[in-house]
Amino acid sequence: MNAALPIIALAVVVALGLGLRARSGHDMDMEQWSVGKRGFGTLLVFLLMAGEIYTTFTFLGGSGWAYGKGGPTYYILCYLTLIYVISYWILPPAWRFAKERNLFSQPDYFAARYDSRSLGILVALVGIVALVPYMVLQLKGLGIIVATASYGAISPTLAIWIGAVVLTVYVMVSGVRGSAWTAVLKDFMILFVVIFLGIYLPYHYYGGIGAMFTAIDGAKPGFLALPDRGQSATWFASTTLLTALGGWMFPHIFASIYTASDARTFRRNAVFLPLYQLMLLFVFFAGFAAVLQVPGLTGPDVDLSLFKIALQTFPPWFVGIIGATGVLTALVPGSMILIAGSTLIAQNLYRPLARNATDATTGRLAKGIAPLLALACVGFTLYGGETIVQLLLIGYAVVTQLFPAFIFSLMPNNPLTRAGAMAGILAGVAAVAVTVVGGYTLAKLFPGLPGPVQDLNIGVVALALNLAVAFAVSLAGRGGQRTAIP
């Protein structure tokens, strides 16, 4: 047995221990399990939000994009920064509204704002569609991390099964409180590992960060810039905008709003969380360092670039530390996804149909759904093939369609009616589904458009359709009651 495997196993054991410790002294009712009794302070909310956004996609995908895409990679840095800036204004009023009404989930918020149980069910369905591919991404990343860091001692399939079992046990035992405390360990480890790799690898192989970029530009001219077509400046700007608006619309990220004890927590975090994005630069540096050192990776294999260069550079024990860090980047968001998904199904799909269901019954059902949801995600992970990439794109673009209804709900006089909000979401989701599944782009649909317009992210077009339909339906039903903030 190599030295990496015990270190990875130790990280899993420690995470489970933190989960058990986190639940000590707390009655795991629905409110405690799903939103931590709304008692988290600034630090825990900071770490929980960072833990949900810094996933295996950031750890593997960020370095993989730097390796495979070059210049367009920096959109990740931009949109994550904007997500946190936006939170300064939108999260405090959302928290106050949820606190007053004791809400548990994202669909609860929409149903209460628009006084519409049907809208809540629609938002729950949209959320589940978005969460499944997000969870699959974590499990796929987990399989890559464990299989590679263990030098093949554990296969990706076995790693995925082990990860799903650990996640399920972890979630059922500790709930969101365990996720928050594990995020503390994860963030310390990822800060150390990522900063070290981002500095050491460029200096080890190139003599410095500047020298690394000079060498890459000499070997691959234009690689570090945005291309004229495709992932051009237009694509960069529209994709950054779309993903920034959709960042808080994922159900598990939205639910983290409810965990805070104070609305001011979000404004404090909004000041410091953008600085946290500087860590991404070191993720990119590690990926760029691999461009000339482990050439030839294509397709999904670009996500292996970080571990490929680590395997040829470091001894097994340090590869184990990198692998343990990667496991935690899957465990924290994965646990939040399971909690959010289970809560959506129990609270927002089952409970509206079972009017007499109590909080205790709903809570037990949510915990019982967690292993079934994990099993479904394992099935998609093992047998979904390349379609998972399409599902992930649909998931992010779909969930952004909730943003117009959300942002207008914060206005003193909401211009959207409940029918308008529902119609807009349905139109946007339908547009995303048709274009992504069909492989359509603006260039294919409208070849006569100017080049920069053709490069617009198709999700922006779906969002524009969403707004147009929402306002049209709302104006048509002008005689109906509009939704105003109490």
mmCIF file of C-alpha atoms in Angstrom, residues 169-375:
data_model
loop_
_atom_site.group_PDB
_atom_site.id
_atom_site.type_symbol
_atom_site.label_atom_id
_atom_site.label_comp_id
_atom_site.label_asym_id
_atom_site.label_seq_id
_atom_site.Cartn_x
_atom_site.Cartn_y
_atom_site.Cartn_z
ATOM 1 C CA VAL A 169 -24.070 8.494 6.497
ATOM 2 C CA TYR A 170 -22.531 11.910 7.065
ATOM 3 C CA VAL A 171 -25.691 13.759 6.006
ATOM 4 C CA MET A 172 -28.119 11.584 7.954
ATOM 5 C CA VAL A 173 -26.059 11.907 11.120
ATOM 6 C CA SER A 174 -24.952 15.526 11.182
ATOM 7 C CA GLY A 175 -26.987 17.627 8.738
ATOM 8 C CA VAL A 176 -25.828 21.089 7.753
ATOM 9 C CA ARG A 177 -23.970 21.636 11.044
ATOM 10 C CA GLY A 178 -21.505 18.881 10.155
ATOM 11 C CA SER A 179 -21.024 20.392 6.682
ATOM 12 C CA ALA A 180 -20.108 23.727 8.239
ATOM 13 C CA TRP A 181 -17.506 22.269 10.612
ATOM 14 C CA THR A 182 -15.968 20.094 7.906
ATOM 15 C CA ALA A 183 -15.750 23.220 5.747
ATOM 16 C CA VAL A 184 -13.381 24.655 8.371
ATOM 17 C CA LEU A 185 -10.936 21.777 7.873
ATOM 18 C CA LYS A 186 -11.407 21.803 4.093
ATOM 19 C CA ASP A 187 -10.684 25.508 3.768
ATOM 20 C CA PHE A 188 -7.479 25.349 5.792
ATOM 21 C CA MET A 189 -6.257 22.396 3.724
ATOM 22 C CA ILE A 190 -7.197 23.860 0.350
ATOM 23 C CA LEU A 191 -5.529 27.169 1.192
ATOM 24 C CA PHE A 192 -2.294 25.399 2.037
ATOM 25 C CA VAL A 193 -2.328 22.939 -0.872
ATOM 26 C CA VAL A 194 -3.467 25.307 -3.617
ATOM 27 C CA ILE A 195 -1.150 28.188 -2.694
ATOM 28 C CA PHE A 196 1.797 25.816 -2.368
ATOM 29 C CA LEU A 197 1.125 24.149 -5.744
ATOM 30 C CA GLY A 198 0.481 27.467 -7.482
ATOM 31 C CA ILE A 199 3.846 28.826 -6.361
ATOM 32 C CA TYR A 200 6.024 25.711 -6.274
ATOM 33 C CA LEU A 201 5.163 24.197 -9.664
ATOM 34 C CA PRO A 202 5.887 27.324 -11.777
ATOM 35 C CA TYR A 203 9.171 27.922 -9.942
ATOM 36 C CA HIS A 204 10.178 24.245 -10.022
ATOM 37 C CA TYR A 205 9.619 23.782 -13.743
ATOM 38 C CA TYR A 206 10.021 27.272 -15.192
ATOM 39 C CA GLY A 207 11.915 29.394 -12.679
ATOM 40 C CA GLY A 208 8.955 31.636 -11.898
ATOM 41 C CA ILE A 209 5.367 32.529 -12.735
ATOM 42 C CA GLY A 210 6.326 35.130 -15.342
ATOM 43 C CA ALA A 211 8.789 32.729 -16.944
ATOM 44 C CA MET A 212 6.058 30.081 -17.081
ATOM 45 C CA PHE A 213 3.701 32.351 -19.015
ATOM 46 C CA THR A 214 6.535 33.378 -21.350
ATOM 47 C CA ALA A 215 7.307 29.721 -22.072
ATOM 48 C CA ILE A 216 3.639 28.850 -22.703
ATOM 49 C CA ASP A 217 3.133 31.855 -24.981
ATOM 50 C CA GLY A 218 6.229 30.898 -26.943
ATOM 51 C CA ALA A 219 5.114 27.286 -27.365
ATOM 52 C CA LYS A 220 1.405 28.042 -27.915
ATOM 53 C CA PRO A 221 0.973 31.610 -29.232
ATOM 54 C CA GLY A 222 -2.423 33.078 -28.391
ATOM 55 C CA PHE A 223 -3.291 30.357 -25.884
ATOM 56 C CA LEU A 224 -3.319 32.778 -22.951
ATOM 57 C CA ALA A 225 -5.644 35.277 -24.667
ATOM 58 C CA LEU A 226 -9.332 35.162 -25.579
ATOM 59 C CA PRO A 227 -9.872 33.843 -29.123
ATOM 60 C CA ASP A 228 -11.502 36.027 -31.749
ATOM 61 C CA ARG A 229 -14.431 33.615 -32.134
ATOM 62 C CA GLY A 230 -16.049 30.995 -29.942
ATOM 63 C CA GLN A 231 -14.996 31.734 -26.379
ATOM 64 C CA SER A 232 -14.393 35.342 -27.327
ATOM 65 C CA ALA A 233 -14.835 38.526 -25.306
ATOM 66 C CA THR A 234 -18.595 38.384 -25.990
ATOM 67 C CA TRP A 235 -18.793 34.822 -24.715
ATOM 68 C CA PHE A 236 -16.661 35.780 -21.711
ATOM 69 C CA ALA A 237 -18.873 38.708 -20.702
ATOM 70 C CA SER A 238 -22.212 36.965 -21.282
ATOM 71 C CA THR A 239 -21.139 33.761 -19.514
ATOM 72 C CA THR A 240 -19.781 35.715 -16.560
ATOM 73 C CA LEU A 241 -23.065 37.626 -16.282
ATOM 74 C CA LEU A 242 -25.244 34.535 -16.602
ATOM 75 C CA THR A 243 -23.363 32.470 -14.036
ATOM 76 C CA ALA A 244 -23.054 35.378 -11.611
ATOM 77 C CA LEU A 245 -26.824 35.911 -11.644
ATOM 78 C CA GLY A 246 -27.463 32.212 -11.225
ATOM 79 C CA GLY A 247 -24.917 31.636 -8.463
ATOM 80 C CA TRP A 248 -27.334 32.040 -5.552
ATOM 81 C CA MET A 249 -30.160 30.227 -7.336
ATOM 82 C CA PHE A 250 -28.867 26.707 -6.736
ATOM 83 C CA PRO A 251 -31.090 25.269 -3.964
ATOM 84 C CA HIS A 252 -28.235 24.149 -1.708
ATOM 85 C CA ILE A 253 -26.491 27.538 -1.974
ATOM 86 C CA PHE A 254 -29.740 29.448 -1.493
ATOM 87 C CA ALA A 255 -30.501 27.355 1.598
ATOM 88 C CA SER A 256 -27.249 28.508 3.219
ATOM 89 C CA ILE A 257 -28.936 31.919 3.570
ATOM 90 C CA TYR A 258 -31.208 30.436 6.212
ATOM 91 C CA THR A 259 -28.376 29.266 8.463
ATOM 92 C CA ALA A 260 -27.226 32.760 9.511
ATOM 93 C CA SER A 261 -28.129 34.232 12.876
ATOM 94 C CA ASP A 262 -27.972 37.842 11.659
ATOM 95 C CA ALA A 263 -28.650 39.640 8.341
ATOM 96 C CA ARG A 264 -25.446 41.663 8.767
ATOM 97 C CA THR A 265 -23.481 38.432 8.406
ATOM 98 C CA PHE A 266 -23.928 38.549 4.640
ATOM 99 C CA ARG A 267 -22.634 42.088 4.287
ATOM 100 C CA ARG A 268 -19.565 41.305 6.359
ATOM 101 C CA ASN A 269 -18.895 38.262 4.201
ATOM 102 C CA ALA A 270 -19.487 40.212 0.986
ATOM 103 C CA VAL A 271 -16.513 42.407 1.928
ATOM 104 C CA PHE A 272 -14.072 39.531 2.420
ATOM 105 C CA LEU A 273 -15.276 36.699 0.184
ATOM 106 C CA PRO A 274 -14.125 38.385 -3.073
ATOM 107 C CA LEU A 275 -10.595 38.412 -1.628
ATOM 108 C CA TYR A 276 -10.938 34.661 -1.230
ATOM 109 C CA GLN A 277 -11.070 34.441 -5.030
ATOM 110 C CA LEU A 278 -7.357 35.180 -5.154
ATOM 111 C CA MET A 279 -6.890 31.529 -4.238
ATOM 112 C CA LEU A 280 -8.233 30.631 -7.679
ATOM 113 C CA LEU A 281 -5.195 32.242 -9.287
ATOM 114 C CA PHE A 282 -3.014 29.579 -7.681
ATOM 115 C CA VAL A 283 -5.361 26.849 -8.993
ATOM 116 C CA PHE A 284 -4.906 28.315 -12.468
ATOM 117 C CA PHE A 285 -1.119 28.556 -12.038
ATOM 118 C CA ALA A 286 -0.994 24.828 -11.213
ATOM 119 C CA GLY A 287 -2.995 24.038 -14.355
ATOM 120 C CA PHE A 288 -0.858 26.304 -16.522
ATOM 121 C CA ALA A 289 2.289 24.675 -15.134
ATOM 122 C CA ALA A 290 1.073 21.323 -16.487
ATOM 123 C CA VAL A 291 0.563 22.606 -20.051
ATOM 124 C CA LEU A 292 4.120 21.919 -21.184
ATOM 125 C CA GLN A 293 5.026 19.289 -18.562
ATOM 126 C CA VAL A 294 2.200 16.766 -19.162
ATOM 127 C CA PRO A 295 1.140 17.538 -22.754
ATOM 128 C CA GLY A 296 -1.434 15.619 -24.745
ATOM 129 C CA LEU A 297 -4.406 15.510 -22.371
ATOM 130 C CA THR A 298 -7.662 16.054 -24.250
ATOM 131 C CA GLY A 299 -11.397 15.938 -23.586
ATOM 132 C CA PRO A 300 -12.373 14.944 -20.032
ATOM 133 C CA ASP A 301 -8.743 13.980 -19.317
ATOM 134 C CA VAL A 302 -7.778 17.661 -18.957
ATOM 135 C CA ASP A 303 -9.297 17.461 -15.462
ATOM 136 C CA LEU A 304 -6.442 15.090 -14.587
ATOM 137 C CA SER A 305 -3.793 17.734 -15.275
ATOM 138 C CA LEU A 306 -3.353 18.771 -11.630
ATOM 139 C CA PHE A 307 -2.851 15.206 -10.437
ATOM 140 C CA LYS A 308 -0.741 14.163 -13.435
ATOM 141 C CA ILE A 309 1.836 16.856 -12.709
ATOM 142 C CA ALA A 310 1.602 16.160 -8.967
ATOM 143 C CA LEU A 311 2.306 12.447 -9.482
ATOM 144 C CA GLN A 312 5.502 13.177 -11.413
ATOM 145 C CA THR A 313 6.652 15.902 -9.004
ATOM 146 C CA PHE A 314 5.889 14.856 -5.415
ATOM 147 C CA PRO A 315 6.305 11.784 -3.210
ATOM 148 C CA PRO A 316 3.202 9.640 -2.487
ATOM 149 C CA TRP A 317 2.597 11.094 0.976
ATOM 150 C CA PHE A 318 2.173 14.600 -0.426
ATOM 151 C CA VAL A 319 -0.004 13.313 -3.262
ATOM 152 C CA GLY A 320 -2.116 11.827 -0.453
ATOM 153 C CA ILE A 321 -2.503 15.280 1.121
ATOM 154 C CA ILE A 322 -3.604 16.688 -2.242
ATOM 155 C CA GLY A 323 -6.056 13.797 -2.613
ATOM 156 C CA ALA A 324 -7.426 14.272 0.913
ATOM 157 C CA THR A 325 -8.029 17.943 0.168
ATOM 158 C CA GLY A 326 -9.841 17.024 -3.029
ATOM 159 C CA VAL A 327 -12.042 14.546 -1.164
ATOM 160 C CA LEU A 328 -13.131 17.295 1.232
ATOM 161 C CA THR A 329 -13.956 19.600 -1.708
ATOM 162 C CA ALA A 330 -16.462 16.921 -2.774
ATOM 163 C CA LEU A 331 -17.740 16.048 0.701
ATOM 164 C CA VAL A 332 -18.801 19.543 1.836
ATOM 165 C CA PRO A 333 -20.835 20.611 -1.228
ATOM 166 C CA GLY A 334 -22.012 17.032 -1.768
ATOM 167 C CA SER A 335 -23.499 16.911 1.716
ATOM 168 C CA MET A 336 -25.232 20.264 1.178
ATOM 169 C CA ILE A 337 -26.642 19.049 -2.131
ATOM 170 C CA LEU A 338 -28.071 15.911 -0.502
ATOM 171 C CA ILE A 339 -29.608 17.949 2.319
ATOM 172 C CA ALA A 340 -31.119 20.477 -0.089
ATOM 173 C CA GLY A 341 -32.399 17.839 -2.516
ATOM 174 C CA SER A 342 -33.961 15.740 0.231
ATOM 175 C CA THR A 343 -35.568 18.818 1.772
ATOM 176 C CA LEU A 344 -37.015 19.876 -1.592
ATOM 177 C CA ILE A 345 -38.649 16.511 -2.130
ATOM 178 C CA ALA A 346 -40.011 16.165 1.417
ATOM 179 C CA GLN A 347 -40.942 19.785 2.118
ATOM 180 C CA ASN A 348 -42.008 21.023 -1.299
ATOM 181 C CA LEU A 349 -43.234 17.994 -3.257
ATOM 182 C CA TYR A 350 -44.570 15.615 -0.582
ATOM 183 C CA ARG A 351 -45.909 18.051 2.017
ATOM 184 C CA PRO A 352 -48.198 20.046 -0.325
ATOM 185 C CA LEU A 353 -49.883 16.748 -1.203
ATOM 186 C CA ALA A 354 -50.027 15.486 2.394
ATOM 187 C CA ARG A 355 -51.665 18.446 4.089
ATOM 188 C CA ASN A 356 -51.661 16.793 7.542
ATOM 189 C CA ALA A 357 -47.915 16.029 7.542
ATOM 190 C CA THR A 358 -46.117 17.391 10.613
ATOM 191 C CA ASP A 359 -42.635 18.892 10.807
ATOM 192 C CA ALA A 360 -41.418 15.705 12.499
ATOM 193 C CA THR A 361 -42.842 13.493 9.728
ATOM 194 C CA THR A 362 -41.397 15.711 7.024
ATOM 195 C CA GLY A 363 -38.006 15.714 8.743
ATOM 196 C CA ARG A 364 -37.900 11.916 8.975
ATOM 197 C CA LEU A 365 -38.910 11.645 5.328
ATOM 198 C CA ALA A 366 -36.166 14.062 4.248
ATOM 199 C CA LYS A 367 -33.525 11.979 6.011
ATOM 200 C CA GLY A 368 -34.955 8.809 4.479
ATOM 201 C CA ILE A 369 -34.846 10.290 0.991
ATOM 202 C CA ALA A 370 -31.129 11.158 1.269
ATOM 203 C CA PRO A 371 -29.822 7.608 0.544
ATOM 204 C CA LEU A 372 -32.286 7.170 -2.347
ATOM 205 C CA LEU A 373 -31.173 10.456 -3.892
ATOM 206 C CA ALA A 374 -27.522 9.469 -3.441
ATOM 207 C CA LEU A 375 -28.220 6.119 -5.140
#
